[in-house]
């Protein structure tokens, strides 16, 4: 007698509900939904991501889930679902990236030092962040 395998559908549902967040000190304040990377100049702090800055490559920490002022703790989601009313994606299921000012976009940047894949579009105002580990091309 062999082991029964769960249907793939139920496994996917479990994975989608897994969410990981982490708190950091914001070097330059935060806006909900923006992408943040490790601050190369300040250990344990984060700055708005910039795909034209080589120091930000492979340093993605997550997307802000709260707005804070400089020096306050920002919560970043690096895995799981994130909804933001400022998002207006049209490519459901397609990839999302960050651009020069940490803005999340479903259009791969055409200029810059690197392209960081953050996750995928779920709905026009919702993405699934899956950038663990952070790997840019």
PDB file of C-alpha atoms in Angstrom:
ATOM      1  CA  UNK A   1       0.000   0.000   0.000  1.00  0.00           C
ATOM      2  CA  UNK A   2       1.469   3.356  -1.070  1.00  0.00           C
ATOM      3  CA  UNK A   3       1.058   6.784   0.414  1.00  0.00           C
ATOM      4  CA  UNK A   4      -1.639   9.004  -0.988  1.00  0.00           C
ATOM      5  CA  UNK A   5      -0.385  12.253  -2.437  1.00  0.00           C
ATOM      6  CA  UNK A   6      -2.456  15.371  -1.791  1.00  0.00           C
ATOM      7  CA  UNK A   7      -3.836  17.024  -4.910  1.00  0.00           C
ATOM      8  CA  UNK A   8      -1.502  19.692  -6.267  1.00  0.00           C
ATOM      9  CA  UNK A   9      -4.293  22.249  -5.827  1.00  0.00           C
ATOM     10  CA  UNK A  10      -4.311  21.856  -2.020  1.00  0.00           C
ATOM     11  CA  UNK A  11      -0.516  22.168  -1.828  1.00  0.00           C
ATOM     12  CA  UNK A  12      -0.606  25.416  -3.797  1.00  0.00           C
ATOM     13  CA  UNK A  13      -3.244  26.863  -1.481  1.00  0.00           C
ATOM     14  CA  UNK A  14      -1.033  26.186   1.547  1.00  0.00           C
ATOM     15  CA  UNK A  15       1.984  27.833  -0.089  1.00  0.00           C
ATOM     16  CA  UNK A  16       0.060  30.950  -1.074  1.00  0.00           C
ATOM     17  CA  UNK A  17      -1.053  31.528   2.512  1.00  0.00           C
ATOM     18  CA  UNK A  18       2.515  31.434   3.845  1.00  0.00           C
ATOM     19  CA  UNK A  19       3.601  34.975   4.622  1.00  0.00           C
ATOM     20  CA  UNK A  20       6.914  36.291   5.900  1.00  0.00           C
ATOM     21  CA  UNK A  21       7.563  39.804   7.129  1.00  0.00           C
ATOM     22  CA  UNK A  22      10.477  41.443   8.914  1.00  0.00           C
ATOM     23  CA  UNK A  23      10.979  44.809  10.629  1.00  0.00           C
ATOM     24  CA  UNK A  24      13.782  47.270   9.769  1.00  0.00           C
ATOM     25  CA  UNK A  25      14.654  50.901  10.484  1.00  0.00           C
ATOM     26  CA  UNK A  26      13.763  53.057   7.468  1.00  0.00           C
ATOM     27  CA  UNK A  27      16.676  55.294   6.451  1.00  0.00           C
ATOM     28  CA  UNK A  28      14.467  57.452   4.209  1.00  0.00           C
ATOM     29  CA  UNK A  29      10.906  56.851   5.385  1.00  0.00           C
ATOM     30  CA  UNK A  30       8.490  54.457   3.721  1.00  0.00           C
ATOM     31  CA  UNK A  31       5.440  54.362   1.520  1.00  0.00           C
ATOM     32  CA  UNK A  32       3.141  51.326   1.485  1.00  0.00           C
ATOM     33  CA  UNK A  33       3.841  49.069  -1.482  1.00  0.00           C
ATOM     34  CA  UNK A  34       7.327  50.420  -2.297  1.00  0.00           C
ATOM     35  CA  UNK A  35      10.315  48.068  -2.636  1.00  0.00           C
ATOM     36  CA  UNK A  36      13.163  48.302  -0.122  1.00  0.00           C
ATOM     37  CA  UNK A  37      16.732  46.958  -0.049  1.00  0.00           C
ATOM     38  CA  UNK A  38      19.442  46.675   2.603  1.00  0.00           C
ATOM     39  CA  UNK A  39      21.020  50.086   3.148  1.00  0.00           C
ATOM     40  CA  UNK A  40      24.635  49.622   1.982  1.00  0.00           C
ATOM     41  CA  UNK A  41      25.758  52.391   4.356  1.00  0.00           C
ATOM     42  CA  UNK A  42      23.799  51.400   7.494  1.00  0.00           C
ATOM     43  CA  UNK A  43      23.655  47.818   8.786  1.00  0.00           C
ATOM     44  CA  UNK A  44      20.153  46.750   9.822  1.00  0.00           C
ATOM     45  CA  UNK A  45      18.473  49.573   7.934  1.00  0.00           C
ATOM     46  CA  UNK A  46      16.708  49.733   4.575  1.00  0.00           C
ATOM     47  CA  UNK A  47      16.348  52.283   1.769  1.00  0.00           C
ATOM     48  CA  UNK A  48      14.021  52.602  -1.211  1.00  0.00           C
ATOM     49  CA  UNK A  49      15.175  50.198  -3.939  1.00  0.00           C
ATOM     50  CA  UNK A  50      16.766  51.567  -7.108  1.00  0.00           C
ATOM     51  CA  UNK A  51      17.507  49.268 -10.049  1.00  0.00           C
ATOM     52  CA  UNK A  52      20.130  51.718 -11.366  1.00  0.00           C
ATOM     53  CA  UNK A  53      22.220  51.445  -8.177  1.00  0.00           C
ATOM     54  CA  UNK A  54      24.654  48.470  -8.366  1.00  0.00           C
ATOM     55  CA  UNK A  55      24.826  48.350  -4.550  1.00  0.00           C
ATOM     56  CA  UNK A  56      21.123  47.340  -4.481  1.00  0.00           C
ATOM     57  CA  UNK A  57      21.565  44.222  -6.638  1.00  0.00           C
ATOM     58  CA  UNK A  58      20.508  41.052  -4.741  1.00  0.00           C
ATOM     59  CA  UNK A  59      19.767  43.121  -1.603  1.00  0.00           C
ATOM     60  CA  UNK A  60      15.941  43.172  -1.855  1.00  0.00           C
ATOM     61  CA  UNK A  61      14.368  42.930   1.600  1.00  0.00           C
ATOM     62  CA  UNK A  62      10.676  43.338   0.842  1.00  0.00           C
ATOM     63  CA  UNK A  63       7.714  45.590   0.124  1.00  0.00           C
ATOM     64  CA  UNK A  64       6.532  48.056   2.771  1.00  0.00           C
ATOM     65  CA  UNK A  65       3.292  47.115   4.508  1.00  0.00           C
ATOM     66  CA  UNK A  66       3.150  50.343   6.529  1.00  0.00           C
ATOM     67  CA  UNK A  67       4.083  54.003   6.067  1.00  0.00           C
ATOM     68  CA  UNK A  68       6.643  55.448   8.489  1.00  0.00           C
ATOM     69  CA  UNK A  69       8.941  58.441   8.903  1.00  0.00           C
ATOM     70  CA  UNK A  70      12.734  58.360   8.750  1.00  0.00           C
ATOM     71  CA  UNK A  71      14.205  56.299  11.590  1.00  0.00           C
ATOM     72  CA  UNK A  72      10.980  54.431  12.416  1.00  0.00           C
ATOM     73  CA  UNK A  73      10.417  50.691  12.049  1.00  0.00           C
ATOM     74  CA  UNK A  74       8.987  49.606   8.705  1.00  0.00           C
ATOM     75  CA  UNK A  75       7.494  46.151   8.187  1.00  0.00           C
ATOM     76  CA  UNK A  76       8.550  44.547   4.910  1.00  0.00           C
ATOM     77  CA  UNK A  77       6.857  41.587   3.264  1.00  0.00           C
ATOM     78  CA  UNK A  78       9.289  39.364   1.365  1.00  0.00           C
ATOM     79  CA  UNK A  79       6.911  36.450   0.897  1.00  0.00           C
ATOM     80  CA  UNK A  80       3.139  36.404   0.691  1.00  0.00           C
ATOM     81  CA  UNK A  81       0.242  38.419  -0.652  1.00  0.00           C
ATOM     82  CA  UNK A  82       0.270  42.211  -0.657  1.00  0.00           C
ATOM     83  CA  UNK A  83      -2.601  44.448  -1.733  1.00  0.00           C
ATOM     84  CA  UNK A  84      -2.170  48.143  -2.486  1.00  0.00           C
ATOM     85  CA  UNK A  85      -4.797  50.422  -4.028  1.00  0.00           C
ATOM     86  CA  UNK A  86      -2.042  52.286  -5.906  1.00  0.00           C
ATOM     87  CA  UNK A  87      -1.251  49.149  -7.933  1.00  0.00           C
ATOM     88  CA  UNK A  88      -2.979  48.918 -11.323  1.00  0.00           C
ATOM     89  CA  UNK A  89      -1.598  45.808 -12.985  1.00  0.00           C
ATOM     90  CA  UNK A  90      -3.109  44.375 -16.159  1.00  0.00           C
ATOM     91  CA  UNK A  91      -0.939  41.270 -16.604  1.00  0.00           C
ATOM     92  CA  UNK A  92      -2.555  38.777 -14.208  1.00  0.00           C
ATOM     93  CA  UNK A  93      -0.080  35.973 -13.449  1.00  0.00           C
ATOM     94  CA  UNK A  94       2.815  37.967 -14.920  1.00  0.00           C
ATOM     95  CA  UNK A  95       6.001  38.984 -13.089  1.00  0.00           C
ATOM     96  CA  UNK A  96       6.561  42.197 -11.105  1.00  0.00           C
ATOM     97  CA  UNK A  97       9.784  44.185 -10.635  1.00  0.00           C
ATOM     98  CA  UNK A  98      10.972  47.419  -8.989  1.00  0.00           C
ATOM     99  CA  UNK A  99      12.246  50.485 -10.847  1.00  0.00           C
ATOM    100  CA  UNK A 100      14.474  53.452  -9.986  1.00  0.00           C
ATOM    101  CA  UNK A 101      12.387  54.724  -7.073  1.00  0.00           C
ATOM    102  CA  UNK A 102      11.150  51.450  -5.571  1.00  0.00           C
ATOM    103  CA  UNK A 103       7.890  51.529  -7.500  1.00  0.00           C
ATOM    104  CA  UNK A 104       6.509  48.061  -8.207  1.00  0.00           C
ATOM    105  CA  UNK A 105       5.791  47.551 -11.889  1.00  0.00           C
ATOM    106  CA  UNK A 106       4.680  44.719 -14.163  1.00  0.00           C
ATOM    107  CA  UNK A 107       6.914  46.066 -16.945  1.00  0.00           C
ATOM    108  CA  UNK A 108      10.556  44.958 -16.767  1.00  0.00           C
ATOM    109  CA  UNK A 109      12.852  48.000 -16.569  1.00  0.00           C
ATOM    110  CA  UNK A 110      14.744  48.688 -19.800  1.00  0.00           C
ATOM    111  CA  UNK A 111      17.446  50.785 -18.131  1.00  0.00           C
ATOM    112  CA  UNK A 112      19.462  50.228 -14.995  1.00  0.00           C
ATOM    113  CA  UNK A 113      22.057  47.975 -13.433  1.00  0.00           C
ATOM    114  CA  UNK A 114      19.778  45.006 -12.719  1.00  0.00           C
ATOM    115  CA  UNK A 115      16.253  43.623 -12.937  1.00  0.00           C
ATOM    116  CA  UNK A 116      14.870  42.265  -9.659  1.00  0.00           C
ATOM    117  CA  UNK A 117      11.968  39.819  -9.904  1.00  0.00           C
ATOM    118  CA  UNK A 118       9.684  40.363  -6.895  1.00  0.00           C
ATOM    119  CA  UNK A 119       6.819  37.957  -7.524  1.00  0.00           C
ATOM    120  CA  UNK A 120       3.648  37.760  -9.604  1.00  0.00           C
ATOM    121  CA  UNK A 121       0.435  39.676 -10.218  1.00  0.00           C
ATOM    122  CA  UNK A 122      -2.643  38.088  -8.615  1.00  0.00           C
ATOM    123  CA  UNK A 123      -5.170  40.832  -9.427  1.00  0.00           C
ATOM    124  CA  UNK A 124      -4.974  44.452 -10.592  1.00  0.00           C
ATOM    125  CA  UNK A 125      -4.252  45.669  -7.030  1.00  0.00           C
ATOM    126  CA  UNK A 126      -2.626  42.553  -5.555  1.00  0.00           C
ATOM    127  CA  UNK A 127       0.641  40.655  -5.920  1.00  0.00           C
ATOM    128  CA  UNK A 128       2.219  37.570  -4.437  1.00  0.00           C
ATOM    129  CA  UNK A 129       5.704  38.521  -3.250  1.00  0.00           C
ATOM    130  CA  UNK A 130       8.179  35.675  -3.612  1.00  0.00           C
ATOM    131  CA  UNK A 131      11.663  37.121  -3.601  1.00  0.00           C
ATOM    132  CA  UNK A 132      13.331  34.822  -1.131  1.00  0.00           C
ATOM    133  CA  UNK A 133      16.195  34.559  -1.873  1.00  0.00           C
ATOM    134  CA  UNK A 134      16.682  37.859  -3.680  1.00  0.00           C
ATOM    135  CA  UNK A 135      18.214  37.191  -7.071  1.00  0.00           C
ATOM    136  CA  UNK A 136      18.542  39.876  -9.705  1.00  0.00           C
ATOM    137  CA  UNK A 137      19.639  39.596 -13.319  1.00  0.00           C
TER     138      UNK A 137
END
